[in-house]
mmCIF file of C-alpha atoms in Angstrom:
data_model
loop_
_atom_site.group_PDB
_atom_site.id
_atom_site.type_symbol
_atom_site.label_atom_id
_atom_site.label_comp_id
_atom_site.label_asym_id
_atom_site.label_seq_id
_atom_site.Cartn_x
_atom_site.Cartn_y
_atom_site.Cartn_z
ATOM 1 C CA UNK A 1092 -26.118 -32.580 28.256
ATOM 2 C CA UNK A 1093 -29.041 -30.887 29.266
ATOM 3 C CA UNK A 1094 -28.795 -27.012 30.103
ATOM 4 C CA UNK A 1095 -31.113 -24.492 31.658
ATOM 5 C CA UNK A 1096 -32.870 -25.158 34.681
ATOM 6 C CA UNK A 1097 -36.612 -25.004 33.471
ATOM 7 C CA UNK A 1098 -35.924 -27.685 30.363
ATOM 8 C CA UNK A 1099 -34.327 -29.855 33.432
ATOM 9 C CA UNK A 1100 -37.639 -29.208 35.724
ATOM 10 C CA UNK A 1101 -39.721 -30.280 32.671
ATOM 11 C CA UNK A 1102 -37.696 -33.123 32.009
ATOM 12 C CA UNK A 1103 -37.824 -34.438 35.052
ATOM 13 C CA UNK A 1104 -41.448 -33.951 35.846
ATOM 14 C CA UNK A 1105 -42.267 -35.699 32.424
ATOM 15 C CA UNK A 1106 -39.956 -38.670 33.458
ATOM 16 C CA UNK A 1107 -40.629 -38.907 36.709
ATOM 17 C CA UNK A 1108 -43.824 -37.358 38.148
ATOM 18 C CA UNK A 1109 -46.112 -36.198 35.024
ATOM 19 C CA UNK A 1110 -48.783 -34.013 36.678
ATOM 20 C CA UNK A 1111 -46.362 -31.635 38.095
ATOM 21 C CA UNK A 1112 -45.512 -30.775 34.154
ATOM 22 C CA UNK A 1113 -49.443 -30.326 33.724
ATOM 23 C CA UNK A 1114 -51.946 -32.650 32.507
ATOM 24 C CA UNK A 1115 -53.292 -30.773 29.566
ATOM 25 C CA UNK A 1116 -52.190 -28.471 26.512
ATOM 26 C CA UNK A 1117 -53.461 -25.630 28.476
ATOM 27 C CA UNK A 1118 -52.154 -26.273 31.825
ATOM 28 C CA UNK A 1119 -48.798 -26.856 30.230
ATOM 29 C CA UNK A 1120 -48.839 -23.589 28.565
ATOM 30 C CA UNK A 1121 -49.226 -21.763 31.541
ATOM 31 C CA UNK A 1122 -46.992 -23.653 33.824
ATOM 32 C CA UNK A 1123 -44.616 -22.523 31.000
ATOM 33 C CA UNK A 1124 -45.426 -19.202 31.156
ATOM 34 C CA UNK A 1125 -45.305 -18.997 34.930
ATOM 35 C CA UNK A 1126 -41.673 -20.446 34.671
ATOM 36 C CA UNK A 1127 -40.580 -17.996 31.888
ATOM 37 C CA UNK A 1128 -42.359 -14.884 34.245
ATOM 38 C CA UNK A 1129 -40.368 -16.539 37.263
ATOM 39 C CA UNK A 1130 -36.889 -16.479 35.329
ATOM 40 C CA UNK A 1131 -37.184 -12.954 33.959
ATOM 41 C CA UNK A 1132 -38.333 -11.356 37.810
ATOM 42 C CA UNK A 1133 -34.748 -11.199 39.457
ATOM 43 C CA UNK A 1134 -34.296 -9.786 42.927
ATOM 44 C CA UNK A 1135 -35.073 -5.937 41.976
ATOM 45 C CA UNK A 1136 -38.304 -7.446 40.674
ATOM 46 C CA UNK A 1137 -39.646 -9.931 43.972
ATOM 47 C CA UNK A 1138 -42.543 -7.691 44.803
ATOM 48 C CA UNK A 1139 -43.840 -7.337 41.355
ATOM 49 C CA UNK A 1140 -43.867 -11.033 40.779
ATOM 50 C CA UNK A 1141 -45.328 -11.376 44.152
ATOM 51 C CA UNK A 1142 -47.961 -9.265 43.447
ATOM 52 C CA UNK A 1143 -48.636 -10.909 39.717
ATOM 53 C CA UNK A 1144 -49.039 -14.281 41.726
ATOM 54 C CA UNK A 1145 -51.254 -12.617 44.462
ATOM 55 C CA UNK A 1146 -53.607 -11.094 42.038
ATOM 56 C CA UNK A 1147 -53.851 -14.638 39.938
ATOM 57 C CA UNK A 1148 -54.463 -16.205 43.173
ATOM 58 C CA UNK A 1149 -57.464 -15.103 43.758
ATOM 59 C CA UNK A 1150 -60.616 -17.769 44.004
ATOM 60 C CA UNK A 1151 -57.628 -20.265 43.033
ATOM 61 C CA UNK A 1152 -55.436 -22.199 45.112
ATOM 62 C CA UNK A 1153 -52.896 -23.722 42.906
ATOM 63 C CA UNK A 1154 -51.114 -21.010 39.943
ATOM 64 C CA UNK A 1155 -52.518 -23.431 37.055
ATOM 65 C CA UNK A 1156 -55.594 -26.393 37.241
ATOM 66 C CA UNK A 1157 -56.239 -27.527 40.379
ATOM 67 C CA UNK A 1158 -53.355 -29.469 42.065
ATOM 68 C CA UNK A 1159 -49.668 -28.091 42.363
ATOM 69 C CA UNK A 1160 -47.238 -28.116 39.549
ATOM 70 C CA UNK A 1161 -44.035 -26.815 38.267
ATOM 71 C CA UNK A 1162 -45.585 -23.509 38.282
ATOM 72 C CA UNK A 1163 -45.928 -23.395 41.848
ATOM 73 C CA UNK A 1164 -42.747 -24.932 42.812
ATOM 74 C CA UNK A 1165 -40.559 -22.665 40.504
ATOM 75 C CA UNK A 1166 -42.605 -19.833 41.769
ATOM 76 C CA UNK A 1167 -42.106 -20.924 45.747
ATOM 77 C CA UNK A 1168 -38.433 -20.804 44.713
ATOM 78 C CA UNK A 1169 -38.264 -17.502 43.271
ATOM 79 C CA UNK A 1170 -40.034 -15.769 45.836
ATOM 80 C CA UNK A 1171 -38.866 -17.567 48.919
ATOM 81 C CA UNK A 1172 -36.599 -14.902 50.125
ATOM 82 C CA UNK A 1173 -38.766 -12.362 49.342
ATOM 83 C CA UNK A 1174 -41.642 -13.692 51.633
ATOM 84 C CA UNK A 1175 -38.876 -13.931 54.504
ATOM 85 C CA UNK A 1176 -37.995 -10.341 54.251
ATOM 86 C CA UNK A 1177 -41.547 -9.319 54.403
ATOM 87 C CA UNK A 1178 -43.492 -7.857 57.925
ATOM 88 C CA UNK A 1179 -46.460 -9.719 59.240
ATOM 89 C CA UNK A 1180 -48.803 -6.768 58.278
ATOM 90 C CA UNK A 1181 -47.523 -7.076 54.431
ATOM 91 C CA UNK A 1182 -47.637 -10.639 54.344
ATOM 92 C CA UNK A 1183 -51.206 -9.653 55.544
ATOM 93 C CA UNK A 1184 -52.313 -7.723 53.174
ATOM 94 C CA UNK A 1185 -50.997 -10.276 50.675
ATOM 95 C CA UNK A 1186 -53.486 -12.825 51.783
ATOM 96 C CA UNK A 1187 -53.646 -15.036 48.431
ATOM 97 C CA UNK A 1188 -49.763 -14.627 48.134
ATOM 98 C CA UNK A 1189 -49.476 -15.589 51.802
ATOM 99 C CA UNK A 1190 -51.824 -18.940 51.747
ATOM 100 C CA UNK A 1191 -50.195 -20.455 48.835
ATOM 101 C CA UNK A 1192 -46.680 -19.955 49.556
ATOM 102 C CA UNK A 1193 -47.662 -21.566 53.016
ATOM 103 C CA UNK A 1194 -49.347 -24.283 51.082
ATOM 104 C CA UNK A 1195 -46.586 -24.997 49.328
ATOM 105 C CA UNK A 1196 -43.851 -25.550 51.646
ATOM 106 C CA UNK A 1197 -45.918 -27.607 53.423
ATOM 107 C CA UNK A 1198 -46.736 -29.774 50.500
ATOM 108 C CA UNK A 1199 -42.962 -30.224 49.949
ATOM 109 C CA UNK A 1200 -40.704 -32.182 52.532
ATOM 110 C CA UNK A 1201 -38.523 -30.667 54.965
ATOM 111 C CA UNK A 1202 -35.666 -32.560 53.900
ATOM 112 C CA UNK A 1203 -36.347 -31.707 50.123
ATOM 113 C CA UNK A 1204 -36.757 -28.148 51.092
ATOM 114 C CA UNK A 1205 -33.185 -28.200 52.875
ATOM 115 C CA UNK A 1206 -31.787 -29.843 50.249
ATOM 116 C CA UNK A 1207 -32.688 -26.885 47.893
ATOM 117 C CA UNK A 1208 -31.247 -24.471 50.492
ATOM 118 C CA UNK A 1209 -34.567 -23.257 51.720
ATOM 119 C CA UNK A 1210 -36.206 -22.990 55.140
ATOM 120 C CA UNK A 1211 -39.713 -23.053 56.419
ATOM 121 C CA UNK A 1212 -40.956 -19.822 56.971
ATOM 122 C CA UNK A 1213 -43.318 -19.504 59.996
ATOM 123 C CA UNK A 1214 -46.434 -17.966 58.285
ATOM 124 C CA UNK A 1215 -49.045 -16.976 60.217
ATOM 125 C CA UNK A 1216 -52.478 -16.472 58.686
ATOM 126 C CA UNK A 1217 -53.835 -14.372 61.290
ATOM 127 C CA UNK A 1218 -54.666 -10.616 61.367
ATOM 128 C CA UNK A 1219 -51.509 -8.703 62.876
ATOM 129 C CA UNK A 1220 -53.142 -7.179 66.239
ATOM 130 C CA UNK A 1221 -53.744 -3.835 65.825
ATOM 131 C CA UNK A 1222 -51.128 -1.150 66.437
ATOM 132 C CA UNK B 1314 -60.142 -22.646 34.678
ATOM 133 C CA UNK B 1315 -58.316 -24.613 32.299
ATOM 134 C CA UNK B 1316 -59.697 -26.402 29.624
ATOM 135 C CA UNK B 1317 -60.325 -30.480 30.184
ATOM 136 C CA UNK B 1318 -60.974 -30.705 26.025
ATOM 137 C CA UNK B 1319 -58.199 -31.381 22.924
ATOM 138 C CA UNK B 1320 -56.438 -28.109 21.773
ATOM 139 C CA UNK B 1321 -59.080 -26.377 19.841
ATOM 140 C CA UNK B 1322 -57.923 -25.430 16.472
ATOM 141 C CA UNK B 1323 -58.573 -21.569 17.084
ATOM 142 C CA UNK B 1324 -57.061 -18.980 19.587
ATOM 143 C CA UNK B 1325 -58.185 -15.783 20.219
ATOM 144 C CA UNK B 1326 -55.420 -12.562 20.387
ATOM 145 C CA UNK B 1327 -57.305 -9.518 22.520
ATOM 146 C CA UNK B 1328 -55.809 -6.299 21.480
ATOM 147 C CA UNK B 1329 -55.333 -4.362 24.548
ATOM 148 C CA UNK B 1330 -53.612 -1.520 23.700
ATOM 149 C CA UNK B 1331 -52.077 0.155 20.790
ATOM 150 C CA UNK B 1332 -49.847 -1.744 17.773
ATOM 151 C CA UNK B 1333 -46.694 -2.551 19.433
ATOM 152 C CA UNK B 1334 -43.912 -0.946 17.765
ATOM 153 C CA UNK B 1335 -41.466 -3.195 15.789
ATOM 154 C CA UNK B 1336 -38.436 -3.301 18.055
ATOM 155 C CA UNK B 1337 -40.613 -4.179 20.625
ATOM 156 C CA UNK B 1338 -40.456 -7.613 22.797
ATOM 157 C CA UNK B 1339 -44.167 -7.540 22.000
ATOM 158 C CA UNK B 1340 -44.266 -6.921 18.321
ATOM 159 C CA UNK B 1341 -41.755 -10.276 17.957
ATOM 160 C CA UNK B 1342 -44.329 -12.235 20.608
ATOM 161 C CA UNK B 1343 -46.862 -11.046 17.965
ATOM 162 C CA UNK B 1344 -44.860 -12.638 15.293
ATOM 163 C CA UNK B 1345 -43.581 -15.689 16.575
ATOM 164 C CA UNK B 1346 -47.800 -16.407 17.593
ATOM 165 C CA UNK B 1347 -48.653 -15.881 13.693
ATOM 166 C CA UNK B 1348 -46.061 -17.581 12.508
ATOM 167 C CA UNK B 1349 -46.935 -20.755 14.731
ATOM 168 C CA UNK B 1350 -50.843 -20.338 14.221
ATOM 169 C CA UNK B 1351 -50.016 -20.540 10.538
ATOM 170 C CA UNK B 1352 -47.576 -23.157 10.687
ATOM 171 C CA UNK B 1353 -50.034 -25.441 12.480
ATOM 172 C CA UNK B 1354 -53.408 -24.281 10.750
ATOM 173 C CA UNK B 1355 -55.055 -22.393 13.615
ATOM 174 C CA UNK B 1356 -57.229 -20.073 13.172
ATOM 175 C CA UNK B 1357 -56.522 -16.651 15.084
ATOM 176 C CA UNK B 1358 -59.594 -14.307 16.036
ATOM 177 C CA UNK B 1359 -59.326 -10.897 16.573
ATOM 178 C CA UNK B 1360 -61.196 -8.889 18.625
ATOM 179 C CA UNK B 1361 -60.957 -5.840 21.120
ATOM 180 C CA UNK B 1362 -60.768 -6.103 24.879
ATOM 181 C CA UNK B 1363 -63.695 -4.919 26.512
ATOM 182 C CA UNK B 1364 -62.414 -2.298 28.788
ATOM 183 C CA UNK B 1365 -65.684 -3.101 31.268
ATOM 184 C CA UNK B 1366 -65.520 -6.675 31.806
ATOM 185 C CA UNK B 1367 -61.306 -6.076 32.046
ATOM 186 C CA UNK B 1368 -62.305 -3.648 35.305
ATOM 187 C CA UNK B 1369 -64.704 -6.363 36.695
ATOM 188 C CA UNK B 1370 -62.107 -9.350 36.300
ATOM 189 C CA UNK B 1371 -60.303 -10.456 39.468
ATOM 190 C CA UNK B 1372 -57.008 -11.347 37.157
ATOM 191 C CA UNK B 1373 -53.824 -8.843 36.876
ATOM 192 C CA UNK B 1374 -54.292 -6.087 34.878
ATOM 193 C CA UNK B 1375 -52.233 -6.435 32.408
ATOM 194 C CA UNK B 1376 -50.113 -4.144 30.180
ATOM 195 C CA UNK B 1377 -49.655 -5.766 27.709
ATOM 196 C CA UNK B 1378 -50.110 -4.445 24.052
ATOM 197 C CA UNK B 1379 -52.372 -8.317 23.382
ATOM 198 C CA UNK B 1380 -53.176 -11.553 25.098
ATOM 199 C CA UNK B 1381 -53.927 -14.547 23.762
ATOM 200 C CA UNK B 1382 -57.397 -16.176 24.903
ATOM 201 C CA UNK B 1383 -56.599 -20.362 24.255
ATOM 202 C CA UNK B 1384 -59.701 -22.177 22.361
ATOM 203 C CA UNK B 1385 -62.893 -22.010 24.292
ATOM 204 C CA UNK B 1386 -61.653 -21.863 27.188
ATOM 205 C CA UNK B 1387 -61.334 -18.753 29.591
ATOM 206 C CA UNK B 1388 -57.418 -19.363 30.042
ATOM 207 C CA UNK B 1389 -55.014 -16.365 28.968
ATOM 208 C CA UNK B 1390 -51.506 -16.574 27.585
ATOM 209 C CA UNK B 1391 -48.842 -12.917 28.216
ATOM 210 C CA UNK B 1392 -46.230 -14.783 27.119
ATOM 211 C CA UNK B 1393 -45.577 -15.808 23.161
ATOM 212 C CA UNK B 1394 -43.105 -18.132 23.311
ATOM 213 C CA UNK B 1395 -45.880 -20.482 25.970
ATOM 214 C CA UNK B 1396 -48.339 -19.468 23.087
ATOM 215 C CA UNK B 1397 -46.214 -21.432 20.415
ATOM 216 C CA UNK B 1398 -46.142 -24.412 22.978
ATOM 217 C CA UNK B 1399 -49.696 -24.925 23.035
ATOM 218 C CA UNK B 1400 -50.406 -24.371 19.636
ATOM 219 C CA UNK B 1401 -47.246 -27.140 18.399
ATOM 220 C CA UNK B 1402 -48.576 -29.201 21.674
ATOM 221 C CA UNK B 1403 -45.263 -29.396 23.282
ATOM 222 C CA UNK B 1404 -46.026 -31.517 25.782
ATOM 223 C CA UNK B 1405 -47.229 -34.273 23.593
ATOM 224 C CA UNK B 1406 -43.696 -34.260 21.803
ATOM 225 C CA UNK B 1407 -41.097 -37.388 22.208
ATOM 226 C CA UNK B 1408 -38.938 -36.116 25.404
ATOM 227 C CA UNK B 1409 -36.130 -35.928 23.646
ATOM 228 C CA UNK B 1410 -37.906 -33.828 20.730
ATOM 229 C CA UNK B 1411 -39.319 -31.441 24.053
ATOM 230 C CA UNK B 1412 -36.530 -31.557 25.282
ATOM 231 C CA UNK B 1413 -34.585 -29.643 21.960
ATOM 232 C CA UNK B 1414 -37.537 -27.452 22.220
ATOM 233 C CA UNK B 1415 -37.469 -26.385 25.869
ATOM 234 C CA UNK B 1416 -34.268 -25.468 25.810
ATOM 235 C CA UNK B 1417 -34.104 -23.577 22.752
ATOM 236 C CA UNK B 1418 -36.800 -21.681 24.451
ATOM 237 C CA UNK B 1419 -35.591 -21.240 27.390
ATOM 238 C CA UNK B 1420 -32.340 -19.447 25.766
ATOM 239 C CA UNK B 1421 -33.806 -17.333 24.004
ATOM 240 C CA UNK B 1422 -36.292 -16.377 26.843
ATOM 241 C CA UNK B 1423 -33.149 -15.995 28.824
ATOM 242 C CA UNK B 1424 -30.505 -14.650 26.125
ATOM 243 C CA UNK B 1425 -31.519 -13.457 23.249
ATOM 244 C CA UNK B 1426 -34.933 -11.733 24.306
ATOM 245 C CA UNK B 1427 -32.507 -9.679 26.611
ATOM 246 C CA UNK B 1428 -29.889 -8.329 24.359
ATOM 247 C CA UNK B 1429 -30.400 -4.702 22.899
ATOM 248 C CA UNK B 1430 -31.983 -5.601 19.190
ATOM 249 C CA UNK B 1431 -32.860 -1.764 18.652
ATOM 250 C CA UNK B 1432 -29.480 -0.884 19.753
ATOM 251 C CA UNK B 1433 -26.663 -3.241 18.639
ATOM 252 C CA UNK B 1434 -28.002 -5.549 16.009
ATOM 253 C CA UNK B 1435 -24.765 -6.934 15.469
ATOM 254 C CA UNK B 1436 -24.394 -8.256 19.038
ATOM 255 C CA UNK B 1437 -27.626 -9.724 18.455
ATOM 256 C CA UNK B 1438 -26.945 -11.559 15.324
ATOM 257 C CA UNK B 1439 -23.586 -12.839 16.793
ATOM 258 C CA UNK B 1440 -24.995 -14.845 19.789
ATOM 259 C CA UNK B 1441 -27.314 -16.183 16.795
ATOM 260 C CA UNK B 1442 -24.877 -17.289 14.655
ATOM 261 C CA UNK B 1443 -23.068 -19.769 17.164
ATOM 262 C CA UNK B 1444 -26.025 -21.567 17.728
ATOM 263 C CA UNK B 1445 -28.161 -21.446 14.505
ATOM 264 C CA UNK B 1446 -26.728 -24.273 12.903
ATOM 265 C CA UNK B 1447 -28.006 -25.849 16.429
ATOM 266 C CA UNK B 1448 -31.067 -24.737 16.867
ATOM 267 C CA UNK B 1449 -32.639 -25.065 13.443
ATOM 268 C CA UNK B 1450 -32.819 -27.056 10.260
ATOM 269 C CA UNK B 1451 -32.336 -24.917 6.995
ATOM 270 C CA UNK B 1452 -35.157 -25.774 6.033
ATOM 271 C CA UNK B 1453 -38.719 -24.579 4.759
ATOM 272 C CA UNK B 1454 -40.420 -26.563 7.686
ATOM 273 C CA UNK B 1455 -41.234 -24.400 10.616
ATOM 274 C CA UNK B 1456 -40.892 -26.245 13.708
ATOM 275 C CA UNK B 1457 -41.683 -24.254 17.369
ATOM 276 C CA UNK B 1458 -37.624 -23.327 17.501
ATOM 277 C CA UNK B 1459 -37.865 -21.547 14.414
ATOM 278 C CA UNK B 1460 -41.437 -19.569 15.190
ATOM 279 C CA UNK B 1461 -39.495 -18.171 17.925
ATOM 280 C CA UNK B 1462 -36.204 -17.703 16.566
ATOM 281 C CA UNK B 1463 -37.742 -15.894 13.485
ATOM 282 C CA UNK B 1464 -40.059 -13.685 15.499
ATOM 283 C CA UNK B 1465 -37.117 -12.754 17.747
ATOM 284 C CA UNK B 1466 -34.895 -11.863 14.836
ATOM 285 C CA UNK B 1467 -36.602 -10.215 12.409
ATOM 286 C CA UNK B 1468 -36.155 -6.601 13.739
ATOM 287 C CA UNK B 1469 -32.544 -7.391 13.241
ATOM 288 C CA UNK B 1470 -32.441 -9.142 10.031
ATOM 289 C CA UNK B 1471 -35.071 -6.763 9.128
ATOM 290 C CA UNK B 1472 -32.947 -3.592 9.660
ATOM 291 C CA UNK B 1473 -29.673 -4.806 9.626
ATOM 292 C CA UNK B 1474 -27.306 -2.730 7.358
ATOM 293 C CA UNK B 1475 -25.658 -4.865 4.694
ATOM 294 C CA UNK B 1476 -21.842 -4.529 5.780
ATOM 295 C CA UNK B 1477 -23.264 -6.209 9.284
ATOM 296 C CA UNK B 1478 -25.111 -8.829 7.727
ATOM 297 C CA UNK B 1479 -22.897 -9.637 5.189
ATOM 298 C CA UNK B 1480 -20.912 -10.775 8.530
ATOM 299 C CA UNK B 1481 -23.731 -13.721 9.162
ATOM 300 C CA UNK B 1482 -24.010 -16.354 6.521
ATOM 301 C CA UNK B 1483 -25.767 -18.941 8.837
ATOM 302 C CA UNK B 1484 -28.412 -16.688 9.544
ATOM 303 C CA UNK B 1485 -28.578 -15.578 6.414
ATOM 304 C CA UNK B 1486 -29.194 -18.645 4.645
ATOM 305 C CA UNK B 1487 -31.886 -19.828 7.441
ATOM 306 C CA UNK B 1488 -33.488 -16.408 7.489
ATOM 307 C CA UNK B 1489 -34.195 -17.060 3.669
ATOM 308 C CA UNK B 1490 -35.323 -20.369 4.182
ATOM 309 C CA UNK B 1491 -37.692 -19.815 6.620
ATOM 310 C CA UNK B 1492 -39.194 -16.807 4.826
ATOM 311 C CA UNK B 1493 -39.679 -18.714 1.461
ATOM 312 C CA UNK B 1494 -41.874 -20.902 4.147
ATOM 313 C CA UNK B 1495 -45.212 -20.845 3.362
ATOM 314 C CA UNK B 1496 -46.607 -20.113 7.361
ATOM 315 C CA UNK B 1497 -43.750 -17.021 7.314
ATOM 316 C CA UNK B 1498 -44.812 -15.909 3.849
ATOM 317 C CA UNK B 1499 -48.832 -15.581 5.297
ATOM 318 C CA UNK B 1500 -48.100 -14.164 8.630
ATOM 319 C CA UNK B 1501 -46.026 -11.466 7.452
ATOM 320 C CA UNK B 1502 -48.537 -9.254 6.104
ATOM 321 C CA UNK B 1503 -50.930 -9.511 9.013
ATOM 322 C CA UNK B 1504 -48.034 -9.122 11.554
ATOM 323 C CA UNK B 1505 -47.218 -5.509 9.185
ATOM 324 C CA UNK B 1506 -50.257 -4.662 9.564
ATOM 325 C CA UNK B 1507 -50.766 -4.524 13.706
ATOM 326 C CA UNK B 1508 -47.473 -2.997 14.455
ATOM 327 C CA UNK B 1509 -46.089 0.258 14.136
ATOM 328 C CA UNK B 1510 -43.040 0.605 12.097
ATOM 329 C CA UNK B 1511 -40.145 2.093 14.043
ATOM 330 C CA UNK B 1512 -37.528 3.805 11.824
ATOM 331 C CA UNK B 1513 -33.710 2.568 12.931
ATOM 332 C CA UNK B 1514 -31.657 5.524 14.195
ATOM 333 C CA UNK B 1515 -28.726 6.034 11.717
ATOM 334 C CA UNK B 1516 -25.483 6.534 13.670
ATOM 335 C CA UNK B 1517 -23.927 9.986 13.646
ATOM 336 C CA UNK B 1518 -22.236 10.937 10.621
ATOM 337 C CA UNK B 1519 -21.078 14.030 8.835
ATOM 338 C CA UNK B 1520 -23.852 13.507 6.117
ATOM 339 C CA UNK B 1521 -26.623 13.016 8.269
#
């Protein structure tokens, strides 16, 4: 019996699909650490996380190395709702926030995404006209 | 950027702001990191952030009391417990050895990092005591579950009253085990020294 849902994600990226769990000691760590931030931000706390991952997101594409990982998908997850609820001009403004979450859904299947209960969100990188 | 090299056998711990104070989620991150540094003979540097080069950096400002800085490389640890990961190299465990670990991490990350330690010790030291015997060998070894575990209960063991302790022989008998370890025994004094002691509040009585 294995319980909690990040030692499952690990497990299962170690078994299955290794570079998702991070290729070195480093990367590990902080795919960790992004995972442990992700489970302690509940709903009261989207927009911080948000934020956190907007800020680290800049000159990076990816939350850790170079290509995505647990990080990113437990991340998606977390925020998901949160970047529905938001208004064009805020998802804006969050730029870095904005270009990875759209990166991500795309780099996951439709079907996987609707088997996890989630939906694409229709993201558009553009500037919001002006009011 | 991440580092592409083996773990080097230093870290460095930037002290941000002032010594956490000991009933802080910080002060048992700065444990649990000593603890583990010691435990697998790496060295820990010291130094000072530099307030200028903190404004110029395009990372989160954080507000946290320390980070740690991993090797030689520019990447930053917040978080303790992903700190004792790196420095036991987790990853490079047998799964089903990671696997133990992760999720004694993950429940205290999700448990027992929650509950009120500077307000009800005992409920602390009871969701402890059903899983100890779990969790940890009674051992002197000091293995990445029991760099947490320690650093997490400390403040409570530390300033538990006797008639509430006396209720906890598990943990008593692995608290004293893991102290008489060698890497506990050395990062004691130098986590006492870069905290700030916070006195327990009595509760009401007559007397006081």
């Amino acid at each position: 019996k294995v319980e909690g849902t990040n030692s499952i994600a690990q497990l299962i990226a170690a078994k299955y699909n290794s570079p998702l769990a991070g290729q070195t000691d480093s990367d590990q760590a902080e795919i960790s650490q992004w995972m442990t931030m992700s489970s302690r931000h509940g709903p009261s706390e989207r927009q911080i996380f948000a934020q956190t991952i907007n800020e680290s997101l800049v000159g990076k594409t990816y939350l850790v190395s170079n290509s995505i990982t647990l990080a990113d998908l437990i991340a998606f997850a977390n925020v998901h709702a949160f970047m529905e609820s938001l208004s064009a001009q805020k998802r804006f403004n969050w730029n870095n926030f904005s270009r990875w979450f759209d990166l991500v859904q795309h780099s996951v299947s439709a079907e996987a995404l609707a088997k996890a209960g989630l939906k694409l969100v229709a993201i558009n990188l553009n500037a919001p006209a002006p009011v | 950027m991440s580092d592409i090299s083996p773990n080097s056998a230093h870290i460095t711990l930037v002290k941000n702001l002032a010594a956490p104070p000991t009933n802080s989620t910080a002060a048992a991150g700065l444990l649990k990191i000593l603890v583990a540094a010691q435990a697998t003979g790496t060295t820990v540097q010291w130094t000072e952030v530099d307030a200028a080069a903190e404004a110029a950096q395009a990372t989160p400002k954080s507000k946290q009391p320390f980070w740690v800085v991993l090797g030689d490389s520019t990447t930053r640890l917040y978080d303790a417990n992903a700190t004792v990961r790196y420095l036991y190299k987790a990853g490079t465990q047998p799964l089903a050895d990671r696997l133990a670990t992760e999720q004694a991490l993950e429940w205290e990350e999700k448990t027992l990092s929650l509950l009120p330690v500077d307000k009800d010790i005992d409920l602390v030291l009871s969701a402890v005591e059903a899983k100890i015997g779990q969790l940890s060998a009674t051992t002197t070894t000091v293995s990445p579950i029991d760099a947490v575990i320690f650093g997490a209960l400390y403040y409570a063991v530390s300033n538990a009253k006797a008639a509430v302790l006396s209720k906890y022989v598990d943990i008593q008998q692995w608290f004293a085990q893991k102290s008489a370890a060698p890497a506990v025994a050395a990062a004691l004094p130098i986590y006492t020294a870069n905290v700030v002691k916070v006195l327990v509040r009595e509760d009401p009585t007559m007397e006081n």
